[in-house]
Each structure stands twice: as structure tokens, then as C-alpha cells.
């Protein structure tokens, strides 16, 4: 993870750790989400909204973003190239002109052509692709490099799990790693983890976040405010990690270049860069 490629929030200057999804047809919930402490709020016009409430959701989203929100807001639009997507774009173009919409999250992306077409239809808006099928995972790097407007990719694990017929969570580790590698190879920020669907299972969420961090993810999407502190605790550096980073930087300041610490640990330029990133993350709080 490099400081050049990790996107920052407008309010904290720190890389987003939490992306809180909220239904687009629930204005009272959307208002609460803005004050819930998430780094980014994602208004969902797709799966969370019934077909007969799509137009109402678009109007409610426009009302929400008539004034600058306190945190960046993204909108997850409906399936690309369909009639609801066309209506979504028409409603959101005015918000893009106001500067109150921070990005579009594109569901079920499976090809770079979809990204290019969307970039042409929604100029000046950052795009984020959700990869939710086996084909999408196979095309992850091509999607990630499809257009400069694309700022990030992530997995949609619920749909992917169904597409693959995976029953055990470990069966998703290969596609997870594939998407992490594709994002980094394309120079994008490390992807955030997909949502943990059981909002009461905070212990399971913490364990899943720890595993995701080991795989190279950075932060996580959430579907309830109670999940936010668990995600932050899992991804922020521990006191031991902070102490280790400080030790590395003190040694590097004393003797530049590769060296072995008294306890036998070897440090070089990459280790020093990692220590700087750890302390930068610790300072975000």
C-alpha cells in the first residue's frame, strides 16, 4: 500500500476504512448514516430497493445530496446498461455538477467495456467496480485498468458465493487474493472487504476482518453502524505494531540502509516504508 495510491476521505485526510451501505429509499436512515462515523456512506439504489420504489429512492438521494454531506457519499446504481441505470444517471448528473456526489459504485461488472461505457456516460465521476461473478474475477485486472475514472475494485461476495457454489468461506480466499493482486497491479488502492451479513455476529466479523487484513484487504463495507468500530479495531495498528514501527524508524534514522536490529530482525527500505505506513494509520484516530 503506497501513500500515492490509497484514496483519502475529504474529512480526515486518511484512507477510508469503513464504507456504510444504506437503502436509498429510507431517508431517515440515510440521515442517521451520515452521522454514524463511517468514512464513506454508500447509498444503495440496487439490491436494497424494491422495483416499485426505485424512483422514490432516486428522489430521496437527490434530496440528501442537495447540500454538501459531512462525509463522502457514493451511490450504488442499478445494473449497468439497463433502464433503471439510465434513470439513475439522469438523476445523479445534477449531483455530480453540485460536487456533492463522491463516486458511483457499479454492480455486477464483468468486463472493461462496461467501465469505459459508464465513464463516457458519467464524466467527472469516480467509478468503483463490484466484481460479483466468476467471470468478473477472471477479468479483474482488465477491469481495474479499463479507464482512469476507475478508482477501485471490490468483491460482491454474496453473488460470487452463489455463482461458484461455495459453501465454506475458505473457498473464497483465491478470488479474494486475485482481486487484491489485480488492484495493486493496476496501481489502485487495496480493496475493501465485502460485507459481513450477520450484524449481530461481531466476533465473527472481527475474525473475518483479521483474515482479510492478512490477505491484503484494507477496511470493509458495513451494513449496520454497530459493525464500524469492529472494522476499525481490526484494521488500525495494534500497540505492538506501533511500537515495532517506532523501533524500526529510530534504527533507520541512526543508520541508513539495510541492517539487523539487536533482536535479530532485518530491516531495509521496504520495512522502513511499512513502518511509516503503520504510524500514518495510527495517527488517523
Short mmCIF file of N, CA and C in Angstrom, two decimals, residues 110-251:
data_model
loop_
_atom_site.label_atom_id
_atom_site.label_comp_id
_atom_site.label_asym_id
_atom_site.label_seq_id
_atom_site.Cartn_x
_atom_site.Cartn_y
_atom_site.Cartn_z
N UNK A 110 -18.39 -7.11 -15.17
CA UNK A 110 -17.67 -8.32 -15.61
C UNK A 110 -16.74 -8.06 -16.78
N UNK A 111 -16.71 -6.82 -17.29
CA UNK A 111 -15.84 -6.55 -18.44
C UNK A 111 -15.35 -5.11 -18.42
N UNK A 112 -14.16 -4.86 -18.97
CA UNK A 112 -13.66 -3.48 -19.04
C UNK A 112 -14.53 -2.59 -19.91
N UNK A 113 -15.23 -3.15 -20.88
CA UNK A 113 -16.09 -2.33 -21.74
C UNK A 113 -17.18 -1.65 -20.94
N UNK A 114 -17.68 -2.30 -19.91
CA UNK A 114 -18.71 -1.69 -19.07
C UNK A 114 -18.19 -0.45 -18.36
N UNK A 115 -16.94 -0.51 -17.93
CA UNK A 115 -16.34 0.64 -17.26
C UNK A 115 -16.17 1.79 -18.25
N UNK A 116 -15.69 1.49 -19.43
CA UNK A 116 -15.47 2.54 -20.42
C UNK A 116 -16.79 3.20 -20.82
N UNK A 117 -17.84 2.41 -21.02
CA UNK A 117 -19.13 2.98 -21.38
C UNK A 117 -19.68 3.87 -20.27
N UNK A 118 -19.53 3.42 -19.03
CA UNK A 118 -20.03 4.21 -17.91
C UNK A 118 -19.24 5.50 -17.77
N UNK A 119 -17.94 5.45 -17.96
CA UNK A 119 -17.11 6.66 -17.87
C UNK A 119 -17.53 7.68 -18.92
N UNK A 120 -17.91 7.21 -20.08
CA UNK A 120 -18.37 8.13 -21.13
C UNK A 120 -19.72 8.76 -20.76
N UNK A 121 -20.57 7.99 -20.12
CA UNK A 121 -21.90 8.49 -19.78
C UNK A 121 -21.92 9.30 -18.49
N UNK A 122 -20.92 9.10 -17.64
CA UNK A 122 -20.87 9.82 -16.36
C UNK A 122 -19.50 10.46 -16.20
N UNK A 123 -19.15 11.41 -17.06
CA UNK A 123 -17.82 12.03 -16.98
C UNK A 123 -17.64 12.78 -15.66
N UNK A 124 -16.40 12.80 -15.19
CA UNK A 124 -16.01 13.54 -13.99
C UNK A 124 -16.43 12.87 -12.69
N UNK A 125 -17.02 11.65 -12.76
CA UNK A 125 -17.37 10.95 -11.53
C UNK A 125 -16.43 9.78 -11.32
N UNK A 126 -15.84 9.65 -10.14
CA UNK A 126 -15.04 8.47 -9.83
C UNK A 126 -15.91 7.21 -9.85
N UNK A 127 -15.36 6.13 -10.38
CA UNK A 127 -16.10 4.88 -10.51
C UNK A 127 -15.45 3.78 -9.66
N UNK A 128 -16.28 2.91 -9.11
CA UNK A 128 -15.81 1.79 -8.29
C UNK A 128 -16.56 0.55 -8.76
N UNK A 129 -15.82 -0.48 -9.16
CA UNK A 129 -16.43 -1.67 -9.75
C UNK A 129 -16.59 -2.76 -8.70
N UNK A 130 -17.77 -3.37 -8.67
CA UNK A 130 -18.04 -4.51 -7.81
C UNK A 130 -18.02 -5.77 -8.67
N UNK A 131 -17.15 -6.70 -8.33
CA UNK A 131 -16.96 -7.94 -9.09
C UNK A 131 -17.71 -9.04 -8.36
N UNK A 132 -18.75 -9.58 -9.02
CA UNK A 132 -19.68 -10.45 -8.30
C UNK A 132 -19.91 -11.80 -8.98
N UNK A 133 -19.01 -12.17 -9.89
CA UNK A 133 -19.16 -13.45 -10.60
C UNK A 133 -17.79 -14.02 -10.90
N UNK A 134 -17.77 -15.30 -11.29
CA UNK A 134 -16.51 -15.94 -11.67
C UNK A 134 -15.88 -15.22 -12.85
N UNK A 135 -16.69 -14.84 -13.83
CA UNK A 135 -16.16 -14.13 -15.00
C UNK A 135 -15.55 -12.80 -14.59
N UNK A 136 -16.17 -12.11 -13.67
CA UNK A 136 -15.64 -10.83 -13.21
C UNK A 136 -14.27 -11.00 -12.56
N UNK A 137 -14.13 -12.04 -11.73
CA UNK A 137 -12.84 -12.29 -11.08
C UNK A 137 -11.77 -12.60 -12.13
N UNK A 138 -12.12 -13.38 -13.15
CA UNK A 138 -11.18 -13.68 -14.22
C UNK A 138 -10.73 -12.41 -14.94
N UNK A 139 -11.61 -11.42 -15.03
CA UNK A 139 -11.31 -10.17 -15.74
C UNK A 139 -10.87 -9.05 -14.79
N UNK A 140 -10.50 -9.39 -13.56
CA UNK A 140 -10.27 -8.36 -12.54
C UNK A 140 -9.22 -7.33 -12.97
N UNK A 141 -8.08 -7.77 -13.50
CA UNK A 141 -7.04 -6.81 -13.86
C UNK A 141 -7.47 -5.97 -15.07
N UNK A 142 -8.14 -6.59 -16.05
CA UNK A 142 -8.61 -5.84 -17.21
C UNK A 142 -9.62 -4.78 -16.79
N UNK A 143 -10.49 -5.12 -15.85
CA UNK A 143 -11.45 -4.14 -15.33
C UNK A 143 -10.71 -3.03 -14.59
N UNK A 144 -9.74 -3.41 -13.76
CA UNK A 144 -9.03 -2.44 -12.94
C UNK A 144 -8.24 -1.43 -13.75
N UNK A 145 -7.88 -1.79 -14.96
CA UNK A 145 -7.09 -0.89 -15.82
C UNK A 145 -7.91 -0.34 -16.98
N UNK A 146 -9.23 -0.45 -16.92
CA UNK A 146 -10.08 -0.12 -18.07
C UNK A 146 -10.13 1.37 -18.37
N UNK A 147 -10.06 2.22 -17.34
CA UNK A 147 -10.25 3.66 -17.57
C UNK A 147 -9.71 4.44 -16.37
N UNK A 148 -9.15 5.63 -16.59
CA UNK A 148 -8.63 6.42 -15.45
C UNK A 148 -9.70 6.80 -14.43
N UNK A 149 -10.96 6.82 -14.85
CA UNK A 149 -12.02 7.18 -13.91
C UNK A 149 -12.25 6.10 -12.86
N UNK A 150 -11.78 4.88 -13.11
CA UNK A 150 -11.97 3.80 -12.15
C UNK A 150 -10.98 3.97 -11.00
N UNK A 151 -11.51 4.11 -9.79
CA UNK A 151 -10.67 4.37 -8.62
C UNK A 151 -10.53 3.16 -7.70
N UNK A 152 -11.34 2.14 -7.91
CA UNK A 152 -11.23 0.98 -7.04
C UNK A 152 -12.08 -0.17 -7.51
N UNK A 153 -11.70 -1.38 -7.07
CA UNK A 153 -12.48 -2.58 -7.31
C UNK A 153 -12.69 -3.29 -5.99
N UNK A 154 -13.75 -4.08 -5.92
CA UNK A 154 -14.04 -4.85 -4.72
C UNK A 154 -14.91 -6.04 -5.10
N UNK A 155 -14.93 -7.04 -4.23
CA UNK A 155 -15.77 -8.20 -4.44
C UNK A 155 -17.18 -7.96 -3.90
N UNK A 156 -18.17 -8.54 -4.58
CA UNK A 156 -19.50 -8.70 -4.04
C UNK A 156 -19.66 -10.17 -3.71
N UNK A 157 -19.40 -10.54 -2.46
CA UNK A 157 -19.22 -11.95 -2.13
C UNK A 157 -20.51 -12.75 -2.09
N UNK A 158 -21.62 -12.12 -1.84
CA UNK A 158 -22.88 -12.87 -1.78
C UNK A 158 -23.20 -13.47 -3.15
N UNK A 159 -23.15 -12.63 -4.19
CA UNK A 159 -23.43 -13.12 -5.54
C UNK A 159 -22.34 -14.08 -6.01
N UNK A 160 -21.08 -13.77 -5.66
CA UNK A 160 -19.98 -14.63 -6.09
C UNK A 160 -20.09 -16.01 -5.45
N UNK A 161 -20.45 -16.04 -4.19
CA UNK A 161 -20.61 -17.32 -3.49
C UNK A 161 -21.66 -18.18 -4.19
N UNK A 162 -22.78 -17.55 -4.59
CA UNK A 162 -23.83 -18.29 -5.28
C UNK A 162 -23.36 -18.76 -6.66
N UNK A 163 -22.61 -17.91 -7.35
CA UNK A 163 -22.14 -18.26 -8.69
C UNK A 163 -21.17 -19.44 -8.64
N UNK A 164 -20.33 -19.48 -7.63
CA UNK A 164 -19.34 -20.55 -7.51
C UNK A 164 -19.88 -21.80 -6.82
N UNK A 165 -21.00 -21.67 -6.12
CA UNK A 165 -21.49 -22.80 -5.35
C UNK A 165 -20.65 -23.08 -4.12
N UNK A 166 -20.01 -22.03 -3.59
CA UNK A 166 -19.11 -22.19 -2.44
C UNK A 166 -19.93 -22.25 -1.15
N UNK A 167 -19.66 -23.24 -0.33
CA UNK A 167 -20.35 -23.36 0.95
C UNK A 167 -19.46 -22.92 2.11
N UNK A 168 -18.17 -23.24 2.03
CA UNK A 168 -17.24 -22.88 3.09
C UNK A 168 -16.56 -21.56 2.74
N UNK A 169 -16.40 -20.70 3.74
CA UNK A 169 -15.83 -19.38 3.49
C UNK A 169 -14.43 -19.45 2.89
N UNK A 170 -13.68 -20.48 3.23
CA UNK A 170 -12.32 -20.62 2.71
C UNK A 170 -12.31 -20.75 1.19
N UNK A 171 -13.42 -21.18 0.61
CA UNK A 171 -13.49 -21.31 -0.83
C UNK A 171 -13.42 -20.00 -1.58
N UNK A 172 -13.55 -18.88 -0.85
CA UNK A 172 -13.47 -17.56 -1.48
C UNK A 172 -12.07 -16.94 -1.38
N UNK A 173 -11.15 -17.61 -0.71
CA UNK A 173 -9.84 -17.00 -0.50
C UNK A 173 -9.08 -16.78 -1.80
N UNK A 174 -9.18 -17.70 -2.74
CA UNK A 174 -8.47 -17.48 -4.01
C UNK A 174 -9.02 -16.28 -4.76
N UNK A 175 -10.35 -16.14 -4.98
CA UNK A 175 -10.83 -14.93 -5.64
C UNK A 175 -10.53 -13.66 -4.85
N UNK A 176 -10.52 -13.75 -3.53
CA UNK A 176 -10.17 -12.58 -2.74
C UNK A 176 -8.74 -12.14 -3.05
N UNK A 177 -7.82 -13.08 -3.02
CA UNK A 177 -6.42 -12.75 -3.32
C UNK A 177 -6.26 -12.26 -4.75
N UNK A 178 -7.01 -12.85 -5.66
CA UNK A 178 -6.95 -12.43 -7.07
C UNK A 178 -7.33 -10.95 -7.21
N UNK A 179 -8.36 -10.54 -6.52
CA UNK A 179 -8.82 -9.15 -6.61
C UNK A 179 -7.83 -8.20 -5.93
N UNK A 180 -7.28 -8.62 -4.79
CA UNK A 180 -6.25 -7.79 -4.14
C UNK A 180 -5.06 -7.59 -5.08
N UNK A 181 -4.58 -8.66 -5.69
CA UNK A 181 -3.45 -8.57 -6.61
C UNK A 181 -3.78 -7.70 -7.82
N UNK A 182 -4.97 -7.86 -8.37
CA UNK A 182 -5.36 -7.08 -9.54
C UNK A 182 -5.39 -5.59 -9.22
N UNK A 183 -5.94 -5.24 -8.06
CA UNK A 183 -5.99 -3.83 -7.67
C UNK A 183 -4.60 -3.25 -7.51
N UNK A 184 -3.73 -3.96 -6.84
CA UNK A 184 -2.38 -3.43 -6.60
C UNK A 184 -1.58 -3.38 -7.89
N UNK A 185 -1.74 -4.39 -8.76
CA UNK A 185 -1.03 -4.39 -10.03
C UNK A 185 -1.48 -3.23 -10.91
N UNK A 186 -2.73 -2.82 -10.76
CA UNK A 186 -3.26 -1.70 -11.54
C UNK A 186 -2.95 -0.35 -10.90
N UNK A 187 -2.31 -0.34 -9.74
CA UNK A 187 -1.98 0.91 -9.08
C UNK A 187 -3.14 1.50 -8.30
N UNK A 188 -4.15 0.68 -8.02
CA UNK A 188 -5.30 1.14 -7.24
C UNK A 188 -5.06 0.86 -5.76
N UNK A 189 -5.89 1.49 -4.94
CA UNK A 189 -5.83 1.22 -3.50
C UNK A 189 -6.21 -0.22 -3.22
N UNK A 190 -5.71 -0.80 -2.14
CA UNK A 190 -6.15 -2.14 -1.77
C UNK A 190 -7.67 -2.16 -1.61
N UNK A 191 -8.33 -3.21 -2.08
CA UNK A 191 -9.79 -3.23 -1.98
C UNK A 191 -10.27 -3.40 -0.55
N UNK A 192 -11.47 -2.90 -0.29
CA UNK A 192 -12.13 -3.14 0.99
C UNK A 192 -12.83 -4.50 0.94
N UNK A 193 -12.95 -5.13 2.08
CA UNK A 193 -13.67 -6.40 2.15
C UNK A 193 -15.16 -6.21 1.89
N UNK A 194 -15.77 -7.27 1.42
CA UNK A 194 -17.22 -7.30 1.25
C UNK A 194 -17.90 -7.33 2.62
N UNK A 195 -19.21 -7.11 2.64
CA UNK A 195 -19.93 -7.01 3.90
C UNK A 195 -19.97 -8.35 4.64
N UNK A 196 -20.04 -8.25 5.96
CA UNK A 196 -20.32 -9.41 6.81
C UNK A 196 -21.82 -9.37 7.07
N UNK A 197 -22.61 -10.35 6.57
CA UNK A 197 -24.06 -10.19 6.53
C UNK A 197 -24.78 -10.30 7.85
N UNK A 198 -24.16 -10.90 8.88
CA UNK A 198 -24.83 -11.07 10.17
C UNK A 198 -24.43 -9.90 11.08
N UNK A 199 -25.34 -8.94 11.26
CA UNK A 199 -24.98 -7.73 12.01
C UNK A 199 -24.87 -8.01 13.50
N UNK A 200 -25.32 -9.16 13.97
CA UNK A 200 -25.20 -9.50 15.40
C UNK A 200 -23.91 -10.26 15.71
N UNK A 201 -23.29 -10.81 14.70
CA UNK A 201 -22.11 -11.65 14.89
C UNK A 201 -20.85 -10.80 14.85
N UNK A 202 -20.62 -10.05 15.91
CA UNK A 202 -19.47 -9.14 15.93
C UNK A 202 -18.16 -9.90 16.12
N UNK A 203 -18.19 -11.01 16.84
CA UNK A 203 -16.98 -11.82 16.99
C UNK A 203 -16.58 -12.42 15.65
N UNK A 204 -17.56 -12.91 14.91
CA UNK A 204 -17.27 -13.44 13.58
C UNK A 204 -16.77 -12.36 12.64
N UNK A 205 -17.33 -11.17 12.76
CA UNK A 205 -16.87 -10.05 11.95
C UNK A 205 -15.41 -9.72 12.25
N UNK A 206 -15.05 -9.68 13.53
CA UNK A 206 -13.67 -9.37 13.91
C UNK A 206 -12.70 -10.42 13.36
N UNK A 207 -13.07 -11.68 13.47
CA UNK A 207 -12.20 -12.74 12.96
C UNK A 207 -12.06 -12.66 11.44
N UNK A 208 -13.17 -12.37 10.77
CA UNK A 208 -13.14 -12.25 9.32
C UNK A 208 -12.29 -11.06 8.87
N UNK A 209 -12.39 -9.95 9.60
CA UNK A 209 -11.57 -8.77 9.28
C UNK A 209 -10.08 -9.08 9.46
N UNK A 210 -9.75 -9.79 10.53
CA UNK A 210 -8.34 -10.15 10.75
C UNK A 210 -7.82 -10.99 9.60
N UNK A 211 -8.63 -11.91 9.12
CA UNK A 211 -8.24 -12.74 7.98
C UNK A 211 -8.12 -11.90 6.71
N UNK A 212 -9.05 -11.00 6.51
CA UNK A 212 -8.99 -10.13 5.35
C UNK A 212 -7.76 -9.24 5.35
N UNK A 213 -7.39 -8.75 6.51
CA UNK A 213 -6.17 -7.94 6.62
C UNK A 213 -4.96 -8.77 6.22
N UNK A 214 -4.92 -10.03 6.65
CA UNK A 214 -3.82 -10.92 6.28
C UNK A 214 -3.75 -11.14 4.76
N UNK A 215 -4.90 -11.10 4.10
CA UNK A 215 -4.95 -11.31 2.65
C UNK A 215 -4.59 -10.05 1.86
N UNK A 216 -4.53 -8.91 2.53
CA UNK A 216 -4.16 -7.68 1.84
C UNK A 216 -5.30 -6.70 1.63
N UNK A 217 -6.48 -6.98 2.19
CA UNK A 217 -7.57 -6.02 2.10
C UNK A 217 -7.29 -4.82 3.00
N UNK A 218 -8.05 -3.75 2.78
CA UNK A 218 -7.89 -2.55 3.58
C UNK A 218 -9.27 -2.00 3.90
N UNK A 219 -9.74 -2.23 5.12
CA UNK A 219 -11.06 -1.77 5.50
C UNK A 219 -12.16 -2.68 5.00
N UNK A 220 -13.42 -2.24 5.24
CA UNK A 220 -14.53 -3.13 4.94
C UNK A 220 -15.84 -2.36 4.77
N UNK A 221 -16.71 -2.91 3.91
CA UNK A 221 -18.07 -2.41 3.80
C UNK A 221 -18.88 -2.91 4.98
N UNK A 222 -19.84 -2.10 5.43
CA UNK A 222 -20.68 -2.45 6.57
C UNK A 222 -22.14 -2.21 6.20
N UNK A 223 -23.04 -2.91 6.91
CA UNK A 223 -24.46 -2.71 6.68
C UNK A 223 -25.18 -2.26 7.95
N UNK A 224 -24.43 -2.04 9.03
CA UNK A 224 -25.03 -1.52 10.26
C UNK A 224 -23.95 -0.75 11.02
N UNK A 225 -24.33 0.39 11.65
CA UNK A 225 -23.32 1.17 12.39
C UNK A 225 -22.59 0.40 13.46
N UNK A 226 -23.23 -0.64 14.06
CA UNK A 226 -22.53 -1.37 15.12
C UNK A 226 -21.32 -2.14 14.59
N UNK A 227 -21.24 -2.33 13.29
CA UNK A 227 -20.09 -3.02 12.71
C UNK A 227 -18.87 -2.10 12.57
N UNK A 228 -19.08 -0.80 12.57
CA UNK A 228 -17.99 0.12 12.26
C UNK A 228 -16.82 0.04 13.24
N UNK A 229 -17.06 0.11 14.56
CA UNK A 229 -15.90 0.05 15.47
C UNK A 229 -15.15 -1.27 15.41
N UNK A 230 -15.84 -2.36 15.09
CA UNK A 230 -15.17 -3.66 14.98
C UNK A 230 -14.21 -3.64 13.79
N UNK A 231 -14.67 -3.09 12.68
CA UNK A 231 -13.81 -3.00 11.49
C UNK A 231 -12.61 -2.10 11.76
N UNK A 232 -12.85 -0.97 12.38
CA UNK A 232 -11.74 -0.06 12.67
C UNK A 232 -10.71 -0.71 13.59
N UNK A 233 -11.19 -1.40 14.63
CA UNK A 233 -10.26 -2.04 15.57
C UNK A 233 -9.43 -3.10 14.87
N UNK A 234 -10.02 -3.81 13.91
CA UNK A 234 -9.30 -4.87 13.21
C UNK A 234 -8.24 -4.34 12.28
N UNK A 235 -8.49 -3.17 11.69
CA UNK A 235 -7.57 -2.66 10.67
C UNK A 235 -6.61 -1.60 11.17
N UNK A 236 -6.91 -0.94 12.27
CA UNK A 236 -5.95 0.02 12.81
C UNK A 236 -4.80 -0.73 13.48
N UNK A 237 -3.59 -0.15 13.47
CA UNK A 237 -2.44 -0.84 14.07
C UNK A 237 -2.63 -1.08 15.56
N UNK A 238 -2.12 -2.22 16.03
CA UNK A 238 -2.14 -2.53 17.45
C UNK A 238 -1.01 -1.78 18.15
N UNK A 239 -1.08 -1.65 19.47
CA UNK A 239 0.04 -1.02 20.19
C UNK A 239 1.38 -1.69 19.90
N UNK A 240 1.38 -3.03 19.78
CA UNK A 240 2.64 -3.72 19.48
C UNK A 240 3.15 -3.35 18.08
N UNK A 241 2.24 -3.24 17.12
CA UNK A 241 2.66 -2.85 15.76
C UNK A 241 3.20 -1.43 15.74
N UNK A 242 2.58 -0.55 16.53
CA UNK A 242 3.07 0.83 16.60
C UNK A 242 4.46 0.87 17.23
N UNK A 243 4.64 0.13 18.30
CA UNK A 243 5.95 0.09 18.96
C UNK A 243 7.02 -0.45 18.02
N UNK A 244 6.69 -1.50 17.28
CA UNK A 244 7.64 -2.07 16.32
C UNK A 244 8.00 -1.06 15.25
N UNK A 245 7.01 -0.34 14.74
CA UNK A 245 7.27 0.66 13.70
C UNK A 245 8.16 1.77 14.22
N UNK A 246 7.93 2.21 15.44
CA UNK A 246 8.76 3.27 16.03
C UNK A 246 10.20 2.79 16.20
N UNK A 247 10.36 1.54 16.60
CA UNK A 247 11.71 0.97 16.75
C UNK A 247 12.43 0.95 15.41
N UNK A 248 11.73 0.54 14.37
CA UNK A 248 12.33 0.49 13.03
C UNK A 248 12.76 1.89 12.58
N UNK A 249 11.92 2.88 12.78
CA UNK A 249 12.25 4.23 12.31
C UNK A 249 13.39 4.85 13.11
N UNK A 250 13.45 4.54 14.39
CA UNK A 250 14.59 5.04 15.18
C UNK A 250 15.89 4.43 14.68
N UNK A 251 15.87 3.14 14.38
CA UNK A 251 17.07 2.49 13.88
C UNK A 251 17.46 3.03 12.51
#
